[in-house]
Structure formats: C-alpha cells, structure tokens
Short mmCIF file of C-alpha atoms in Angstrom, two decimals:
data_model
loop_
_atom_site.label_atom_id
_atom_site.label_comp_id
_atom_site.label_asym_id
_atom_site.label_seq_id
_atom_site.Cartn_x
_atom_site.Cartn_y
_atom_site.Cartn_z
CA MET A 1 0.04 0.20 0.01
CA MET A 2 1.48 3.35 -0.89
CA LYS A 3 1.41 6.23 1.41
CA LEU A 4 1.19 9.79 0.32
CA LEU A 5 3.82 11.81 2.37
CA ILE A 6 3.84 15.71 1.78
CA SER A 7 6.70 17.71 2.75
CA ARG A 8 8.42 20.79 2.29
CA ALA A 9 11.82 21.69 0.63
CA SER A 10 14.52 23.21 2.71
CA LYS A 11 14.33 26.95 2.69
CA ASN A 12 18.29 27.22 3.03
CA PRO A 13 19.95 25.54 0.03
CA VAL A 14 23.48 24.19 0.97
CA SER A 15 24.80 22.66 -2.52
CA PRO A 16 24.33 23.84 -6.03
CA ASP A 17 22.14 20.59 -6.60
CA PRO A 18 19.12 21.47 -8.97
CA ALA A 19 16.84 20.17 -6.39
CA ASN A 20 18.29 22.72 -4.01
CA MET A 21 18.58 25.74 -6.25
CA LEU A 22 15.49 27.88 -5.18
CA SER A 23 14.86 29.56 -1.95
CA ALA A 24 11.04 28.79 -2.45
CA SER A 25 9.74 25.88 -0.56
CA PRO A 26 7.87 23.55 -2.78
CA VAL A 27 5.59 20.68 -1.74
CA ILE A 28 7.40 17.46 -2.07
CA LEU A 29 5.36 14.20 -2.46
CA SER A 30 7.14 10.77 -2.09
CA THR A 31 6.45 7.50 -3.04
CA GLU A 32 8.49 4.32 -2.81
CA ARG A 33 11.06 5.29 -5.79
CA LEU A 34 10.21 8.75 -6.74
CA LEU A 35 10.16 12.30 -5.41
CA LEU A 36 7.78 14.71 -6.85
CA ARG A 37 8.90 18.23 -6.50
CA GLU A 38 6.21 21.00 -6.97
CA LEU A 39 6.81 23.59 -9.60
CA THR A 40 4.84 26.80 -8.70
CA PRO A 41 4.44 30.16 -10.93
CA ALA A 42 6.41 31.68 -7.96
CA MET A 43 9.43 29.33 -8.63
CA PHE A 44 9.28 30.15 -12.32
CA ASN A 45 9.41 33.91 -11.41
CA ASN A 46 12.38 33.12 -9.35
CA LEU A 47 14.20 30.94 -11.94
CA PHE A 48 13.71 33.49 -14.88
CA LEU A 49 14.60 36.68 -12.87
CA ARG A 50 17.39 35.32 -10.84
CA LYS A 51 18.79 32.44 -12.72
CA THR A 52 21.08 31.90 -15.67
CA LYS A 53 19.88 29.97 -18.56
CA GLN A 54 22.06 27.07 -17.84
CA GLU A 55 20.78 26.90 -14.21
CA ILE A 56 17.07 27.18 -15.42
CA MET A 57 17.76 24.35 -18.17
CA GLU A 58 19.33 22.09 -15.37
CA TYR A 59 16.57 22.86 -13.26
CA LEU A 60 13.68 22.22 -15.42
CA ASN A 61 15.31 19.42 -17.34
CA LEU A 62 15.52 21.09 -20.46
CA LYS A 63 17.66 19.57 -23.23
CA THR A 64 17.61 21.98 -26.14
CA ASP A 65 17.70 25.53 -26.67
CA GLN A 66 14.14 25.19 -28.45
CA GLU A 67 13.02 23.52 -25.17
CA TYR A 68 14.36 26.55 -23.24
CA ALA A 69 12.78 28.95 -25.68
CA ASP A 70 9.36 27.22 -25.66
CA MET A 71 9.32 27.35 -21.67
CA GLU A 72 10.80 31.05 -21.73
CA GLU A 73 7.71 31.98 -24.00
CA ARG A 74 5.42 30.07 -21.78
CA TYR A 75 6.72 32.18 -18.67
CA THR A 76 6.49 35.36 -20.61
CA LYS A 77 3.02 34.94 -21.70
CA GLY A 78 1.76 33.66 -18.33
CA ILE A 79 1.39 30.50 -16.85
CA THR A 80 -1.44 31.25 -14.86
CA THR A 81 -4.78 33.57 -16.10
CA TYR A 82 -7.72 34.69 -14.01
CA PHE A 83 -9.64 31.58 -14.85
CA GLN A 84 -7.11 28.78 -14.88
CA ASP A 85 -4.12 27.98 -12.85
CA PHE A 86 -1.15 25.52 -13.04
CA LYS A 87 0.15 22.80 -10.66
CA GLY A 88 3.25 20.86 -11.77
CA PHE A 89 5.57 18.26 -10.36
CA HIS A 90 9.15 17.00 -11.61
CA LEU A 91 9.57 13.30 -11.02
CA LEU A 92 12.72 12.51 -9.39
CA ASP A 93 14.45 9.22 -8.98
CA LYS A 94 15.06 9.04 -5.07
CA ALA A 95 18.23 7.24 -5.50
CA THR A 96 19.91 9.77 -7.64
CA ASN A 97 17.93 12.92 -7.03
CA LYS A 98 17.84 13.29 -10.77
CA VAL A 99 14.94 14.52 -12.81
CA ILE A 100 13.42 11.90 -14.96
CA GLY A 101 9.89 13.34 -16.07
CA HIS A 102 6.96 15.48 -15.06
CA CYS A 103 3.56 15.24 -14.02
CA ASP A 104 1.08 18.37 -14.15
CA TYR A 105 -2.16 19.64 -13.57
CA HIS A 106 -1.59 22.14 -16.60
CA THR A 107 -5.23 23.35 -16.84
CA TRP A 108 -6.58 23.71 -13.53
CA VAL A 109 -9.86 25.73 -13.13
CA PRO A 110 -10.21 25.81 -9.16
CA GLY A 111 -13.72 27.70 -9.50
CA HIS A 112 -15.10 24.40 -11.02
CA ARG A 113 -13.15 21.88 -9.15
CA ARG A 114 -11.64 20.39 -12.31
CA ALA A 115 -7.96 19.99 -13.94
CA GLU A 116 -6.42 18.27 -16.86
CA ILE A 117 -3.55 15.98 -16.10
CA GLY A 118 -0.50 15.59 -18.48
CA TYR A 119 2.70 13.51 -17.58
CA ALA A 120 5.77 12.01 -19.14
CA ILE A 121 8.78 9.96 -18.45
CA THR A 122 11.65 11.95 -20.15
CA ASN A 123 14.58 9.70 -19.47
CA GLU A 124 14.42 6.66 -21.66
CA LYS A 125 16.14 4.16 -19.05
CA TYR A 126 13.27 4.75 -16.53
CA LYS A 127 10.61 3.88 -18.88
CA ASN A 128 8.55 0.55 -18.55
CA LYS A 129 9.16 0.02 -14.96
CA GLY A 130 5.82 1.08 -13.52
CA LEU A 131 6.81 4.63 -12.15
CA MET A 132 4.11 6.61 -13.93
CA LYS A 133 1.76 4.61 -11.80
CA GLU A 134 3.48 5.43 -8.85
CA ALA A 135 3.69 9.16 -9.66
CA LEU A 136 -0.10 9.27 -10.84
CA GLU A 137 -1.49 7.67 -7.67
CA SER A 138 0.36 10.25 -5.79
CA ILE A 139 -0.58 13.17 -7.98
CA LEU A 140 -4.22 11.84 -8.26
CA THR A 141 -4.62 11.78 -4.28
CA PHE A 142 -3.03 15.22 -3.76
CA GLY A 143 -5.44 16.75 -6.57
CA PHE A 144 -8.57 15.17 -4.79
CA GLY A 145 -7.19 15.74 -1.63
CA GLN A 146 -5.07 18.96 -1.14
CA MET A 147 -6.43 20.75 -4.33
CA ASN A 148 -9.99 20.17 -3.63
CA LEU A 149 -10.75 18.67 -7.26
CA PHE A 150 -13.61 16.65 -8.03
CA ARG A 151 -12.82 15.98 -11.65
CA VAL A 152 -9.73 15.04 -13.37
CA GLU A 153 -9.35 14.89 -17.11
CA ALA A 154 -6.81 13.69 -19.54
CA VAL A 155 -6.80 14.06 -23.13
CA ILE A 156 -4.67 11.17 -24.89
CA THR A 157 -3.83 10.34 -28.69
CA THR A 158 -5.36 7.28 -29.85
CA TYR A 159 -2.22 5.38 -30.77
CA ASN A 160 -0.61 6.17 -27.12
CA THR A 161 -1.21 2.68 -25.62
CA PRO A 162 0.89 3.11 -22.37
CA SER A 163 -1.29 6.15 -21.44
CA LEU A 164 -4.52 4.29 -22.43
CA GLN A 165 -3.28 1.45 -20.16
CA LEU A 166 -2.86 3.89 -17.36
CA MET A 167 -6.25 5.39 -17.77
CA GLN A 168 -7.67 1.67 -17.71
CA HIS A 169 -5.67 0.93 -14.55
CA PHE A 170 -7.06 3.98 -12.49
CA GLY A 171 -10.37 3.69 -13.54
CA PHE A 172 -10.79 6.59 -15.75
CA GLN A 173 -13.99 6.93 -18.06
CA ARG A 174 -13.46 7.42 -21.79
CA GLU A 175 -16.03 10.12 -22.42
CA GLY A 176 -15.50 10.57 -26.30
CA LEU A 177 -13.33 11.22 -29.31
CA LEU A 178 -11.82 14.60 -30.23
CA ARG A 179 -11.26 14.82 -34.01
CA ASN A 180 -8.09 16.61 -35.31
CA HIS A 181 -7.29 17.83 -31.80
CA TYR A 182 -3.45 17.77 -31.37
CA LEU A 183 -1.06 18.80 -33.92
CA VAL A 184 1.90 16.07 -33.74
CA ASP A 185 4.68 16.51 -36.17
CA GLU A 186 2.84 18.76 -38.41
CA HIS A 187 -0.11 16.30 -38.39
CA LEU A 188 -3.62 16.76 -36.94
CA VAL A 189 -4.24 13.73 -34.71
CA ASP A 190 -7.47 12.60 -33.04
CA THR A 191 -7.70 12.07 -29.11
CA TYR A 192 -9.46 10.56 -26.72
CA ILE A 193 -11.09 12.47 -23.49
CA TYR A 194 -11.08 10.76 -20.27
CA SER A 195 -12.26 11.76 -16.79
CA LEU A 196 -12.15 10.40 -13.29
CA LEU A 197 -14.36 11.84 -10.41
CA LYS A 198 -13.36 12.03 -6.64
CA PRO A 199 -16.02 9.05 -5.52
CA GLU A 200 -14.54 6.84 -8.35
CA PHE A 201 -10.86 7.47 -7.28
CA GLU A 202 -11.97 6.93 -3.57
CA ALA A 203 -13.67 3.60 -4.92
CA TRP A 204 -10.67 2.63 -6.66
CA LYS A 205 -8.45 3.22 -3.58
CA ARG A 206 -10.83 0.94 -1.39
CA LYS A 207 -10.60 -1.78 -4.05
CA HIS A 208 -6.87 -1.66 -4.29
CA ASN A 209 -6.47 -1.24 -0.18
CA VAL A 210 -4.75 2.23 -0.81
#
C-alpha cells in the first residue's frame, strides 16, 4: 500500500544541486521510488528573474535551446490566468535525485473543481518500470485531497497505448473522441478524452487497499 507523504523542501540550500537551487519551499510528494517536486508560478518567477539560462535548463530538465525558448515563452505569456491555474511536479529518482520526468495539472480551473492532467517520463532508461503508476497515484491523491478537485481529465492520442493503459488502471472513463485535436509532427491527430471523479477514485483506492 502506497502512502502519500507531503513535505516542504528546505529554505536554506546548501549545495548547487538542482533540487536545492531555489529559496522557495515547494511541496514534495514521496512514493516508494520517486520524489515529486512541485513547480509553482512563484518558482518560475524566481528562476527567470534570478537564474542563468544554464541553471534554468538544469532545474527544469530542458535538453535543447528550443525547449528553453518554449518554456521562456510560456513564462513570458503567463503560466496562470484569471480563470486557470497550474500545478506541476518534477519526477525525481529517489536514488540519484535526478529529474526523470514530470506530472502536471496544466489546466486547473479551481472555481469548477476540475483540472486536466499531463505526464511524461523523459529519460528512456526509466520507462516501462511502472514509475508513472506510482506518480499518478500520488498526484491524484494530492489533487482530490489538497487541491479540492472533483474531476480530473486526460486527453490522450488514440495510439498512445501506455497512457491508455494507465487510464484503464486507475478507472478513468472514456467520454469521447476529439477529432483532429492535437498537432503532432505537423499532422493533426485524434484524441480520446477521459475523466475520473473523486468518488470513483475513492472507490478505486478502497478496491486496491490504498
């Protein structure tokens, strides 16, 4: 049985390690093999106003100049709006403290208690090890509990078999097909939209003794 442990990162960094670069105190979620480190709008402000490009790329696990440019544009245009907010987490390997992916509530509408979730393992050596199941269980528990969500949505390309299997594992319900919804490699592709409601997740936890 997985327990959700929530802590706060130290406010007094003692090394140049990326996990200790910021003076902000993000939420840290802990699973058996992962740490999930919160990324907040305030932290993005701290990064882009105070840190070098190299430090930003290291902290956000950006591999190319284009990834940096995309993130800088996202920051400049505004991560949050009056209507929507953002709650993101880096996935860190507990053994190495290395960033291996992310899991985000990237379209969070607090006024309607709903958010869309997105996730990825960005380091190939960590794929196909069940790590995203650990991360999602933790993130969903946090979302329905600490964020007061009632509905979590996921939009997934129709050919993304691993993500479709994750949706099935956690009991998400497929609600429909969105035609020509995502632009992938210059081609518009269809996606499925899934949702999970708070009572459904609570039933899933009881079933799995979580």
